[in-house]
Amino acid sequence: MTEPAFLVLAAVTVIGSIMALEARDLVYGAVALGVAFLGMAGLFILLDASYVAAFQIAVYIGAVVILILFTVMLVGPAKGEAQMELKRVSLLAAVLVATLIGMGGALASAAAFPGSDVCGGSCDIQSLSRTLLIDYGTQLELLSLVLAAAVIGALTLAKAEKKT
Amino acid sequence: MVAEGIPEIVYYLGFVTVSTIGLVVVLLLLISPKDPRPTPEKHAAFESGQIAAGRGRTRFIVQYYPYLLMFVVYDVVAMFLFAWAVNLRALGAPGTIPILVFMAVLLTPLAYALRLANKPENW
Amino acid sequence: MAEPFPDPIQMTLAIMTSPLFLKIAIFPGLTSIAIIAALLTWLDRKITARVQLRIGPQYVSPLGGILQSFADLIKLAFKELPLPEKADKFFFVMAPVFGMVLAGGLMGLIPFSHETLISNLEIGLPVFLAFVTLSPTLVLLAGWSANSKYPFIGGLRSLFQQTAYEIPLWLSAIGVVMLAGTFNLEKIVLAQSKGWFIVPQALGALLFLITSVAEQERIPFDLPEAEPEVIMGWQAEYTGFFFLAAQGAGFIKLYAFSALFATLYLGGYLGPGPLPPLFWSLLKTIGIVVAVILLRGTFGRVRIDQLLRAGWTILLGLALVNIVITYFIVVGFPTI
């Protein structure tokens, strides 16, 4: 569990996330988010899920971060942005942290998730595609509806822009 | 246990990164000459010989923004299609029907988007 | 614990002479990438000059000025490196440097031959394409950080162009994955021992070539660095080594994409006879490079709305048609 590669990647992810929140310039924040995603991709590799890591790089860094960057550049520097109310935020954060610690503890005891290691030593790309398309086919269709909704949302934005 | 090839590519990327950054540091500190008589013009933004006016980050190309949103969606779709393509022979019809439905659901808004995009008044 | 502490000099020597280090540092790694990128710059200038009935570089060595780009390299390295005062210095410096690292990183995945493959990843093709998706981020950052008008316009153009052509690039590569049934680039090469994939994948290969030229920002798709329109676009404020890095990354990408094309469609290092596999893969790569360079001498530049519309409608549609065709090939001829 505490192999050095894991420690380095976890540190990259956590520091990247903190910098993404704390960066004074939003562009730096977006890039720090990209670094955090990169650390997460590394964690996926350590979990022997390298296709998910490639997915993480292509979709999250290649597409999501660039969308955030573009939007930040479009909106420009935020001057005098109202601070979020600290108390509520810290309460929410405390709840989240507690949940995360609880989940971490549950993960640590392998008994909590007896079926988590489904494919044993043969976690290859073929079994991934079989699981994704046959075992989780219904979920895939639901996902396609979510993605279609995103496209339609983008089109609605575009049309609304034209009218004004 | 990490998959085959991962350590090599990590070493390779690390080596390339370290040598490129090292080269930049060496160039900046040792080789690149210092200007004995610096002028402010040298560090000004280039605007075809004019003195730079206004903000640098203007002239925003915003009308293609929906394309960017579509890119985020179809990037995900491409990754799922890859996962289907790699095991096409073994999956057969039970694996192909879900991806067909998946693509049908996603190609309908795409067709509508492209119909909108090809109208000249929307440019 | 009984192991004796290794002598540092011996250990360094052992690392330096290990096959992996030689591959990383010399071929197909860093040294060869730098030399080949410089030679490709020369080839690009020379072929374009011939197409335009000029001579091109000719003075810097007896052999048709082949050392011209090395001379340019030395000249650029000794230039002063002024940074624009309003620029965001960190990203301004980091974007071209990491752009070059990323372009060089692509070469770690290309199987030039079994012996010179750096990383035999099981998911080589998606990783190559995932690396490619990172480049618009860096170009956008380069354009934004200069805080100047032309670089910013160029960076935004590059963003829209590269994101529009990534989807058709991925979808056209899917045809090869369907035929080979693997993501591993070396296994894709070996799957072509009965016949190159360019035959069943003629449409896919054409689409892949077009979209990869767009990803490299070369004519006819060089809007982000168009000289007459946006004064080299996102590279406008770069001088000296940073300009070299930005330009060099383009030529390394040309080399990497051509090598990937040879790997996916032209049988990679497979070839007849006593000639080594390395010869065949380099020959095919150079062939594609020359074809792409000839495009530069032949075509004009497209407009950005034409470019985006073509990418999102014609190329994307044809890539989907190619997937359907390939599906029927795979189902109809299970032996291929």
Coordinates of C-alpha atoms in Angstrom, one line a residue:
Chain A
M1 CA 0.0 0.0 0.0
T2 CA 2.7 2.5 0.9
E3 CA 4.9 1.9 -2.1
P4 CA 6.8 5.0 -3.2
A5 CA 5.0 5.3 -6.5
F6 CA 1.7 5.5 -4.8
L7 CA 2.9 8.1 -2.3
V8 CA 4.3 10.3 -5.1
L9 CA 1.1 10.0 -7.2
A10 CA -1.1 10.6 -4.2
A11 CA 0.9 13.7 -3.3
V12 CA 0.7 15.0 -6.8
T13 CA -3.1 14.5 -6.8
V14 CA -3.7 16.1 -3.5
I15 CA -1.3 19.0 -4.0
G16 CA -2.8 19.6 -7.5
S17 CA -6.3 19.6 -6.1
I18 CA -5.4 22.0 -3.3
M19 CA -3.7 24.3 -5.8
A20 CA -6.7 24.1 -8.2
L21 CA -8.9 25.5 -5.3
E22 CA -6.4 28.0 -3.9
A23 CA -4.8 29.4 -7.1
R24 CA -5.3 33.1 -7.3
D25 CA -5.3 33.0 -11.1
L26 CA -8.0 30.7 -12.4
V27 CA -5.9 29.7 -15.4
Y28 CA -3.3 28.3 -12.9
G29 CA -6.2 26.7 -11.1
A30 CA -7.3 24.9 -14.2
V31 CA -3.8 23.7 -15.0
A32 CA -3.4 22.5 -11.4
L33 CA -6.6 20.5 -11.9
G34 CA -5.0 19.0 -15.0
V35 CA -2.0 18.0 -12.9
A36 CA -4.3 16.4 -10.3
F37 CA -6.0 14.5 -13.1
L38 CA -2.6 13.3 -14.2
G39 CA -1.9 12.0 -10.7
M40 CA -5.2 10.2 -10.8
A41 CA -4.3 8.6 -14.1
G42 CA -1.1 7.4 -12.5
L43 CA -3.2 5.9 -9.6
F44 CA -5.3 4.0 -12.2
I45 CA -2.1 2.6 -13.7
L46 CA -1.0 1.4 -10.3
L47 CA -4.5 -0.3 -10.0
D48 CA -3.7 -2.1 -13.2
A49 CA -6.4 -0.2 -15.1
S50 CA -4.2 1.4 -17.8
Y51 CA -7.1 1.8 -20.3
V52 CA -9.0 3.8 -17.6
A53 CA -5.8 5.8 -17.2
A54 CA -5.7 6.6 -20.9
F55 CA -9.4 7.5 -20.7
Q56 CA -8.6 9.8 -17.8
I57 CA -5.9 11.6 -19.8
A58 CA -7.8 11.9 -23.0
V59 CA -11.2 12.9 -21.6
Y60 CA -10.4 14.7 -18.4
I61 CA -7.1 16.5 -19.3
G62 CA -7.6 16.6 -23.0
A63 CA -11.2 17.7 -23.0
V64 CA -12.5 18.8 -19.6
V65 CA -9.5 20.9 -18.6
I66 CA -9.3 22.6 -22.0
L67 CA -13.0 23.4 -21.7
I68 CA -12.5 25.0 -18.3
L69 CA -9.4 26.9 -19.5
F70 CA -11.4 28.2 -22.5
T71 CA -14.2 29.3 -20.3
V72 CA -11.9 30.9 -17.7
M73 CA -10.2 32.8 -20.5
L74 CA -13.5 33.8 -22.0
V75 CA -14.9 35.2 -18.8
G76 CA -11.6 36.8 -17.9
P77 CA -10.2 37.6 -14.4
A78 CA -12.8 37.7 -11.7
K79 CA -12.5 40.9 -9.7
G80 CA -14.1 41.2 -6.3
E81 CA -15.8 37.8 -6.5
A82 CA -17.9 37.2 -3.5
Q83 CA -16.4 34.7 -1.1
M84 CA -18.4 31.6 -0.3
E85 CA -19.7 31.6 3.3
L86 CA -17.0 29.8 5.2
K87 CA -19.0 28.1 7.8
R88 CA -21.3 26.2 5.5
V89 CA -18.4 25.3 3.3
S90 CA -16.3 23.9 6.1
L91 CA -19.3 22.0 7.4
L92 CA -19.8 20.4 4.0
A93 CA -16.1 19.7 3.8
A94 CA -16.1 18.1 7.2
V95 CA -19.0 15.8 6.2
L96 CA -17.3 14.9 2.9
V97 CA -14.0 14.2 4.6
A98 CA -15.7 12.0 7.2
T99 CA -17.5 10.1 4.4
L100 CA -14.2 9.7 2.5
I101 CA -12.4 8.4 5.6
G102 CA -15.3 6.0 6.2
M103 CA -15.1 4.7 2.6
G104 CA -11.4 4.4 2.9
G105 CA -11.7 2.3 6.0
A106 CA -14.3 0.1 4.3
L107 CA -12.0 -0.3 1.3
A108 CA -9.1 -1.2 3.6
S109 CA -11.0 -4.1 4.9
A110 CA -11.3 -6.3 1.9
A111 CA -14.3 -8.0 3.5
A112 CA -16.4 -5.0 2.8
F113 CA -16.3 -5.5 -1.0
P114 CA -15.9 -9.3 -1.5
G115 CA -16.5 -9.1 -5.2
S116 CA -14.3 -6.2 -6.0
D117 CA -11.5 -8.1 -7.7
V118 CA -13.7 -9.7 -10.4
C119 CA -11.1 -10.6 -13.0
G120 CA -8.3 -11.7 -10.7
G121 CA -5.0 -11.7 -12.5
S122 CA -6.5 -11.5 -16.0
C123 CA -7.6 -7.8 -16.0
D124 CA -7.0 -7.3 -19.7
I125 CA -8.6 -5.0 -22.2
Q126 CA -10.7 -7.9 -23.7
S127 CA -12.4 -8.6 -20.3
L128 CA -12.9 -4.9 -19.8
S129 CA -14.8 -4.5 -23.1
R130 CA -16.9 -7.7 -22.3
T131 CA -17.8 -6.4 -18.9
L132 CA -18.6 -2.9 -20.2
L133 CA -20.8 -4.0 -23.2
I134 CA -22.4 -7.2 -22.0
D135 CA -22.7 -7.0 -18.2
Y136 CA -23.2 -3.3 -18.0
G137 CA -25.0 -2.8 -21.4
T138 CA -28.1 -1.1 -19.8
Q139 CA -25.9 1.3 -17.9
L140 CA -24.1 2.2 -21.1
E141 CA -27.4 3.1 -22.7
L142 CA -28.3 5.3 -19.8
L143 CA -24.9 6.9 -20.1
S144 CA -25.6 7.6 -23.8
L145 CA -28.7 9.5 -22.7
V146 CA -26.7 11.7 -20.4
L147 CA -24.2 12.4 -23.1
A148 CA -27.0 13.2 -25.6
A149 CA -28.5 15.6 -23.1
A150 CA -25.1 17.3 -22.9
V151 CA -25.0 17.8 -26.7
I152 CA -28.6 19.1 -26.7
G153 CA -27.6 21.5 -23.9
A154 CA -24.7 22.8 -25.9
L155 CA -27.0 23.3 -28.9
T156 CA -29.5 25.1 -26.8
L157 CA -26.8 27.4 -25.6
A158 CA -25.7 28.1 -29.1
K159 CA -29.2 28.9 -30.3
A160 CA -29.9 31.2 -27.3
E161 CA -26.7 33.1 -28.1
K162 CA -27.9 33.7 -31.6
K163 CA -31.2 35.2 -30.5
T164 CA -29.8 37.8 -28.2
Chain B
M1 CA 2.0 -4.9 -10.3
V2 CA 1.9 -2.6 -13.3
A3 CA 1.3 -3.6 -16.9
E4 CA 4.1 -4.3 -19.4
G5 CA 5.7 -1.2 -20.9
I6 CA 4.5 1.2 -18.3
P7 CA 7.9 1.6 -16.5
E8 CA 9.7 2.1 -19.8
I9 CA 7.5 4.9 -21.0
V10 CA 7.6 6.5 -17.6
Y11 CA 11.5 6.4 -17.6
Y12 CA 11.5 7.7 -21.2
L13 CA 9.1 10.6 -20.5
G14 CA 11.1 11.4 -17.4
F15 CA 14.4 11.4 -19.3
V16 CA 13.0 13.6 -22.1
T17 CA 11.5 16.0 -19.6
V18 CA 14.7 16.3 -17.5
S19 CA 16.9 16.8 -20.5
T20 CA 14.7 19.4 -22.1
I21 CA 14.3 21.4 -19.0
G22 CA 18.0 21.0 -18.2
L23 CA 18.8 22.4 -21.7
V24 CA 16.5 25.4 -21.1
V25 CA 18.2 26.1 -17.8
V26 CA 21.6 25.9 -19.3
L27 CA 20.7 28.1 -22.2
L28 CA 19.0 30.7 -20.0
L29 CA 21.8 30.9 -17.4
L30 CA 24.9 30.2 -19.4
I31 CA 24.6 30.5 -23.2
S32 CA 21.9 33.1 -23.9
P33 CA 23.6 36.5 -24.1
K34 CA 22.5 39.4 -21.9
D35 CA 21.5 42.6 -23.6
P36 CA 24.1 45.3 -22.7
R37 CA 21.7 48.2 -23.5
P38 CA 18.1 47.0 -23.0
T39 CA 15.3 49.0 -24.5
P40 CA 11.6 48.7 -23.5
E41 CA 10.6 48.0 -27.1
K42 CA 12.3 44.6 -27.0
H43 CA 10.0 43.4 -24.3
A44 CA 6.8 44.9 -25.7
A45 CA 4.1 42.8 -27.4
F46 CA 4.4 42.6 -31.2
E47 CA 1.7 44.4 -33.1
S48 CA 3.1 44.8 -36.6
G49 CA 5.3 47.7 -35.6
Q50 CA 2.6 49.7 -33.8
I51 CA 2.8 50.4 -30.1
A52 CA 0.7 47.7 -28.4
A53 CA -2.8 49.1 -27.7
G54 CA -5.4 47.8 -25.3
R55 CA -5.6 44.4 -23.8
G56 CA -3.7 41.5 -25.3
R57 CA -6.3 38.9 -24.7
T58 CA -9.2 40.2 -26.8
R59 CA -10.5 39.1 -30.2
F60 CA -12.1 36.1 -28.7
I61 CA -13.3 33.5 -31.2
V62 CA -16.5 32.5 -29.4
Q63 CA -18.9 31.5 -32.1
Y64 CA -17.5 27.9 -32.2
Y65 CA -17.9 27.3 -28.5
P66 CA -20.6 24.6 -29.0
Y67 CA -18.1 22.6 -31.0
L68 CA -15.9 22.5 -27.9
L69 CA -18.8 21.2 -25.8
M70 CA -19.5 18.6 -28.5
F71 CA -15.8 17.6 -28.4
V72 CA -16.0 16.8 -24.7
V73 CA -19.0 14.5 -25.4
Y74 CA -17.7 12.7 -28.5
D75 CA -14.2 12.2 -26.9
V76 CA -16.0 9.9 -24.4
V77 CA -17.9 8.2 -27.2
A78 CA -14.7 7.5 -29.1
M79 CA -13.2 5.9 -26.0
F80 CA -16.2 3.6 -25.6
L81 CA -16.1 2.7 -29.3
F82 CA -12.4 1.8 -28.9
A83 CA -13.4 -0.6 -26.1
W84 CA -15.9 -2.2 -28.4
A85 CA -13.6 -2.4 -31.4
V86 CA -10.8 -4.1 -29.6
N87 CA -12.9 -7.2 -28.8
L88 CA -15.2 -7.2 -31.9
R89 CA -14.8 -10.8 -32.9
A90 CA -15.3 -12.3 -29.4
L91 CA -18.2 -10.1 -28.5
G92 CA -20.4 -10.9 -31.5
A93 CA -24.0 -9.7 -31.6
P94 CA -24.6 -9.4 -27.8
G95 CA -21.8 -6.9 -27.6
T96 CA -22.6 -5.0 -30.8
I97 CA -26.3 -4.3 -30.2
P98 CA -25.6 -2.2 -27.0
I99 CA -23.0 -0.1 -28.9
L100 CA -25.4 0.3 -31.9
V101 CA -28.1 1.7 -29.5
F102 CA -25.5 3.8 -27.9
M103 CA -24.4 5.3 -31.2
A104 CA -27.9 5.8 -32.4
V105 CA -28.8 7.8 -29.3
L106 CA -25.7 9.9 -29.7
L107 CA -25.8 10.4 -33.5
T108 CA -29.3 11.9 -33.5
P109 CA -28.2 15.1 -31.7
L110 CA -25.0 15.1 -33.7
A111 CA -27.0 15.1 -37.0
Y112 CA -29.2 17.9 -35.6
A113 CA -26.1 19.9 -34.5
L114 CA -24.5 19.6 -37.9
R115 CA -27.7 20.6 -39.6
L116 CA -27.6 23.8 -37.4
A117 CA -23.9 24.2 -38.1
N118 CA -24.2 24.0 -41.8
K119 CA -26.7 26.9 -42.0
P120 CA -24.7 29.8 -43.2
E121 CA -26.7 32.3 -41.0
N122 CA -25.3 30.5 -37.9
W123 CA -21.7 31.5 -38.7
Chain C
M1 CA 21.0 -7.3 3.2
A2 CA 24.2 -9.1 2.4
E3 CA 24.4 -7.5 -1.0
P4 CA 27.5 -5.4 -1.3
F5 CA 26.8 -1.7 -1.9
P6 CA 27.3 -1.1 -5.6
D7 CA 30.1 1.0 -6.8
P8 CA 28.5 4.3 -8.2
I9 CA 30.8 4.4 -11.2
Q10 CA 30.1 0.8 -12.1
M11 CA 26.4 1.4 -11.6
T12 CA 26.3 4.4 -13.8
L13 CA 28.2 2.5 -16.5
A14 CA 25.8 -0.4 -16.2
I15 CA 22.8 1.9 -16.6
M16 CA 24.4 3.8 -19.5
T17 CA 25.1 0.6 -21.4
S18 CA 21.7 -1.1 -20.7
P19 CA 19.6 -1.6 -23.8
L20 CA 16.7 0.4 -22.4
F21 CA 18.9 3.5 -21.7
L22 CA 20.5 3.2 -25.2
K23 CA 17.0 3.1 -26.7
I24 CA 15.8 6.1 -24.6
A25 CA 18.9 8.2 -25.2
I26 CA 19.9 7.3 -28.7
F27 CA 17.4 5.5 -30.9
P28 CA 14.5 5.9 -31.2
G29 CA 14.9 8.2 -28.3
L30 CA 16.2 11.7 -27.7
T31 CA 19.4 12.0 -29.9
S32 CA 17.9 10.5 -33.0
I33 CA 14.7 12.5 -32.6
A34 CA 16.7 15.8 -32.5
I35 CA 18.8 14.8 -35.5
I36 CA 15.8 13.5 -37.5
A37 CA 13.7 16.6 -36.7
A38 CA 16.6 18.7 -38.0
L39 CA 16.9 16.6 -41.1
L40 CA 13.2 16.8 -41.7
T41 CA 13.3 20.6 -41.5
W42 CA 15.9 20.5 -44.3
L43 CA 13.9 18.0 -46.3
D44 CA 10.8 20.2 -45.9
R45 CA 12.5 23.3 -47.1
K46 CA 14.2 21.4 -50.0
I47 CA 11.2 19.6 -51.3
T48 CA 8.9 22.7 -51.0
A49 CA 11.6 24.7 -52.8
R50 CA 11.7 22.1 -55.6
V51 CA 7.9 22.2 -55.9
Q52 CA 8.0 26.0 -56.2
L53 CA 10.9 25.9 -58.7
R54 CA 13.4 27.2 -56.3
I55 CA 16.6 25.6 -55.0
G56 CA 16.3 25.9 -51.3
P57 CA 19.2 25.7 -48.8
Q58 CA 22.4 24.9 -50.6
Y59 CA 25.5 26.5 -49.0
V60 CA 26.0 24.8 -45.6
S61 CA 27.5 21.6 -46.9
P62 CA 28.4 20.1 -50.2
L63 CA 25.4 17.8 -50.1
G64 CA 22.6 20.3 -50.9
G65 CA 22.9 22.3 -47.7
I66 CA 21.9 19.3 -45.5
L67 CA 23.6 20.9 -42.5
Q68 CA 21.6 24.1 -42.9
S69 CA 19.1 23.2 -40.1
F70 CA 22.0 22.3 -37.7
A71 CA 23.5 25.7 -38.4
D72 CA 20.1 27.3 -37.7
L73 CA 19.9 25.2 -34.5
I74 CA 23.2 26.6 -33.3
K75 CA 22.2 30.1 -34.3
L76 CA 18.9 29.9 -32.4
A77 CA 20.5 28.5 -29.3
F78 CA 22.9 31.4 -29.0
K79 CA 20.2 34.1 -29.3
E80 CA 19.1 36.3 -26.5
L81 CA 15.8 35.2 -24.9
P82 CA 13.7 38.3 -24.1
L83 CA 10.4 37.6 -22.5
P84 CA 7.5 39.9 -23.2
E85 CA 7.0 42.1 -20.2
K86 CA 3.2 41.5 -20.0
A87 CA 3.5 37.8 -20.5
D88 CA 2.8 35.1 -17.9
K89 CA 6.4 34.0 -17.7
F90 CA 5.8 30.6 -16.2
F91 CA 3.4 29.3 -18.9
F92 CA 5.2 31.2 -21.6
V93 CA 8.4 29.2 -21.0
M94 CA 6.7 25.9 -20.0
A95 CA 4.3 25.6 -22.9
P96 CA 6.8 25.1 -25.7
V97 CA 9.1 23.0 -23.5
F98 CA 6.4 20.6 -22.6
G99 CA 5.1 20.7 -26.1
M100 CA 8.4 19.3 -27.2
V101 CA 8.5 16.7 -24.4
L102 CA 5.0 15.5 -25.5
A103 CA 5.9 15.3 -29.1
G104 CA 9.1 13.4 -28.2
G105 CA 7.1 11.2 -25.9
L106 CA 5.1 9.9 -28.9
M107 CA 8.2 8.3 -30.2
G108 CA 8.4 6.0 -27.2
L109 CA 5.4 4.1 -28.4
I110 CA 6.4 3.5 -32.1
P111 CA 7.7 0.0 -32.9
F112 CA 10.4 0.8 -35.5
S113 CA 11.5 -2.8 -35.0
H114 CA 11.1 -5.4 -32.2
E115 CA 14.5 -4.5 -30.8
T116 CA 14.2 -0.7 -30.8
L117 CA 10.7 -0.5 -29.2
I118 CA 10.9 1.5 -26.0
S119 CA 7.5 0.7 -24.5
N120 CA 5.5 -2.3 -25.6
L121 CA 2.3 -1.1 -24.1
E122 CA -0.8 -3.2 -24.4
I123 CA -2.8 -0.1 -25.0
G124 CA -0.2 1.7 -27.2
L125 CA -2.7 3.3 -29.6
P126 CA -5.0 4.9 -27.1
V127 CA -2.0 6.2 -25.2
F128 CA -0.6 7.7 -28.3
L129 CA -3.9 9.4 -29.1
A130 CA -4.3 10.5 -25.5
F131 CA -0.9 12.2 -25.6
V132 CA -2.0 14.0 -28.8
T133 CA -5.1 15.3 -27.0
L134 CA -2.8 17.1 -24.5
S135 CA -1.2 19.3 -27.2
P136 CA -4.1 21.9 -27.7
T137 CA -4.0 22.7 -24.0
L138 CA -0.3 23.6 -24.3
V139 CA -0.8 25.6 -27.4
L140 CA -3.8 27.5 -25.9
L141 CA -1.6 28.2 -22.8
A142 CA 1.2 29.4 -25.0
G143 CA -1.1 31.7 -26.9
W144 CA -2.7 33.0 -23.7
S145 CA 0.5 33.5 -21.7
A146 CA 2.1 35.8 -24.3
N147 CA -0.7 38.4 -23.5
S148 CA -0.5 39.7 -27.1
K149 CA -3.1 39.7 -29.8
Y150 CA -1.7 37.5 -32.6
P151 CA -0.6 34.6 -30.3
F152 CA -4.0 34.6 -28.6
I153 CA -5.9 34.4 -31.8
G154 CA -3.5 31.6 -33.0
G155 CA -3.9 29.7 -29.7
L156 CA -7.7 29.8 -30.0
R157 CA -7.6 28.8 -33.6
S158 CA -5.4 25.9 -32.7
L159 CA -7.8 24.9 -29.9
F160 CA -10.8 24.7 -32.2
Q161 CA -8.9 23.0 -35.0
Q162 CA -7.2 20.3 -33.0
T163 CA -10.3 19.4 -31.0
A164 CA -12.4 19.3 -34.2
Y165 CA -9.9 16.9 -35.9
E166 CA -9.2 14.7 -32.9
I167 CA -12.6 12.9 -33.1
P168 CA -12.2 11.9 -36.8
L169 CA -8.6 10.9 -36.0
W170 CA -9.7 8.5 -33.2
L171 CA -12.6 7.1 -35.2
S172 CA -10.5 6.5 -38.3
A173 CA -8.0 4.6 -36.2
I174 CA -10.8 2.4 -34.8
G175 CA -11.0 0.6 -38.1
V176 CA -7.4 -0.8 -37.6
V177 CA -8.3 -1.8 -34.0
M178 CA -11.4 -3.7 -35.3
L179 CA -9.3 -5.6 -37.9
A180 CA -6.3 -6.3 -35.6
G181 CA -8.3 -6.9 -32.4
T182 CA -5.7 -5.3 -30.3
F183 CA -4.4 -1.9 -29.2
N184 CA -0.8 -3.0 -29.0
L185 CA 1.1 -1.3 -31.8
E186 CA 3.5 -4.2 -32.3
K187 CA 0.7 -6.7 -32.5
I188 CA -1.0 -4.4 -35.0
V189 CA 2.1 -4.6 -37.1
L190 CA 2.3 -8.4 -36.8
A191 CA -1.4 -8.7 -37.7
Q192 CA -0.5 -7.3 -41.1
S193 CA 1.8 -10.1 -42.1
K194 CA -0.9 -11.4 -44.4
G195 CA -1.7 -8.1 -45.9
W196 CA -1.3 -4.4 -45.1
F197 CA -4.3 -2.7 -43.6
I198 CA -4.3 0.0 -46.2
V199 CA -6.2 -2.3 -48.5
P200 CA -9.3 -3.0 -46.3
Q201 CA -8.8 0.4 -44.7
A202 CA -8.3 2.6 -47.7
L203 CA -10.9 5.2 -46.6
G204 CA -9.7 5.0 -43.0
A205 CA -6.1 5.6 -44.0
L206 CA -7.0 8.6 -46.1
L207 CA -9.0 10.1 -43.2
F208 CA -6.2 9.3 -40.8
L209 CA -3.7 11.1 -43.1
I210 CA -5.9 14.2 -43.4
T211 CA -6.7 14.5 -39.8
S212 CA -3.1 13.8 -38.7
V213 CA -1.9 16.6 -41.0
A214 CA -4.5 18.9 -39.3
E215 CA -3.2 17.8 -35.9
Q216 CA 0.3 18.8 -36.9
E217 CA -0.9 22.2 -38.0
R218 CA 0.7 21.9 -41.4
I219 CA -0.5 23.4 -44.7
P220 CA -3.3 23.2 -45.7
F221 CA -4.4 23.2 -42.1
D222 CA -1.8 25.7 -40.6
L223 CA -4.3 28.4 -39.6
P224 CA -3.0 28.6 -36.0
E225 CA 0.5 29.7 -37.3
A226 CA -0.5 31.3 -40.6
E227 CA 2.1 33.9 -41.4
P228 CA 0.1 36.3 -43.6
E229 CA -2.9 36.2 -41.3
V230 CA -1.8 36.0 -37.7
I231 CA 2.0 36.4 -38.0
M232 CA 3.0 32.8 -36.9
G233 CA 0.0 32.8 -34.5
W234 CA 0.8 31.4 -31.1
Q235 CA 4.5 31.4 -31.9
A236 CA 4.6 35.1 -32.6
E237 CA 6.3 36.2 -29.4
Y238 CA 8.8 33.4 -29.2
T239 CA 12.4 33.8 -30.1
G240 CA 15.6 31.7 -29.9
F241 CA 15.3 28.4 -28.2
F242 CA 11.6 28.7 -27.5
F243 CA 10.8 29.3 -31.1
L244 CA 13.1 26.3 -31.9
A245 CA 11.1 24.2 -29.5
A246 CA 7.8 25.2 -30.9
Q247 CA 8.9 24.6 -34.5
G248 CA 10.8 21.4 -33.5
A249 CA 7.8 20.0 -31.8
G250 CA 5.9 20.4 -35.1
F251 CA 8.6 18.4 -37.0
I252 CA 8.8 15.7 -34.3
K253 CA 5.0 15.4 -34.6
L254 CA 5.3 15.0 -38.4
Y255 CA 7.9 12.2 -37.8
A256 CA 5.7 10.5 -35.1
F257 CA 2.5 10.7 -37.0
S258 CA 4.1 9.4 -40.2
A259 CA 5.6 6.6 -38.2
L260 CA 2.2 5.8 -36.7
F261 CA 0.6 5.8 -40.2
A262 CA 3.3 3.4 -41.4
T263 CA 2.6 1.2 -38.3
L264 CA -1.1 1.2 -38.6
Y265 CA -1.6 0.9 -42.4
L266 CA 1.6 0.0 -44.2
G267 CA 2.7 -3.0 -42.1
G268 CA 5.2 -1.1 -40.0
Y269 CA 8.5 -2.9 -39.9
L270 CA 7.4 -5.9 -42.0
G271 CA 9.2 -6.1 -45.3
P272 CA 10.9 -8.7 -47.5
G273 CA 14.3 -10.1 -47.6
P274 CA 17.7 -9.6 -46.0
L275 CA 17.1 -5.9 -45.3
P276 CA 16.5 -5.3 -41.6
P277 CA 13.1 -4.4 -40.2
L278 CA 14.4 -1.0 -39.1
F279 CA 15.1 -0.2 -42.8
W280 CA 11.6 -0.9 -43.8
S281 CA 9.9 1.1 -41.0
L282 CA 12.1 4.1 -41.6
L283 CA 11.6 3.9 -45.4
K284 CA 7.8 3.8 -45.0
T285 CA 8.0 6.7 -42.5
I286 CA 10.1 8.8 -44.8
G287 CA 7.7 8.0 -47.6
I288 CA 4.7 9.4 -45.7
V289 CA 6.8 12.4 -44.5
V290 CA 7.6 13.2 -48.2
A291 CA 3.9 12.9 -49.1
V292 CA 2.9 15.3 -46.3
I293 CA 5.6 17.7 -47.3
L294 CA 4.3 17.6 -50.9
L295 CA 0.9 18.6 -49.6
R296 CA 2.5 21.8 -48.2
G297 CA 3.9 22.7 -51.6
T298 CA 0.6 22.0 -53.4
F299 CA -2.3 23.3 -51.4
G300 CA -3.5 26.6 -50.2
R301 CA -4.8 27.3 -46.7
V302 CA -8.4 26.8 -45.8
R303 CA -10.6 29.2 -43.7
I304 CA -11.4 28.3 -40.1
D305 CA -15.1 27.9 -40.7
Q306 CA -14.5 25.7 -43.7
L307 CA -12.0 23.7 -41.6
L308 CA -14.3 23.2 -38.7
R309 CA -17.3 22.3 -40.8
A310 CA -15.3 19.8 -42.9
G311 CA -13.9 18.2 -39.7
W312 CA -17.3 17.9 -37.9
T313 CA -19.4 16.9 -40.9
I314 CA -17.5 15.3 -43.8
L315 CA -14.6 13.7 -42.0
L316 CA -16.6 12.6 -39.0
G317 CA -19.3 11.2 -41.2
L318 CA -16.8 9.3 -43.4
A319 CA -15.1 8.0 -40.3
L320 CA -18.4 6.5 -39.1
V321 CA -19.0 5.1 -42.6
N322 CA -15.5 3.5 -42.4
I323 CA -16.4 1.9 -39.1
V324 CA -19.5 0.4 -40.6
I325 CA -17.6 -0.9 -43.7
T326 CA -14.9 -2.4 -41.5
Y327 CA -17.6 -4.1 -39.3
F328 CA -18.9 -5.9 -42.4
I329 CA -15.4 -6.8 -43.5
V330 CA -14.7 -8.3 -40.1
V331 CA -18.0 -10.2 -40.0
G332 CA -18.0 -11.2 -43.6
F333 CA -14.3 -12.4 -43.8
P334 CA -13.5 -13.8 -40.4
T335 CA -10.1 -15.0 -41.6
I336 CA -8.5 -11.5 -42.2

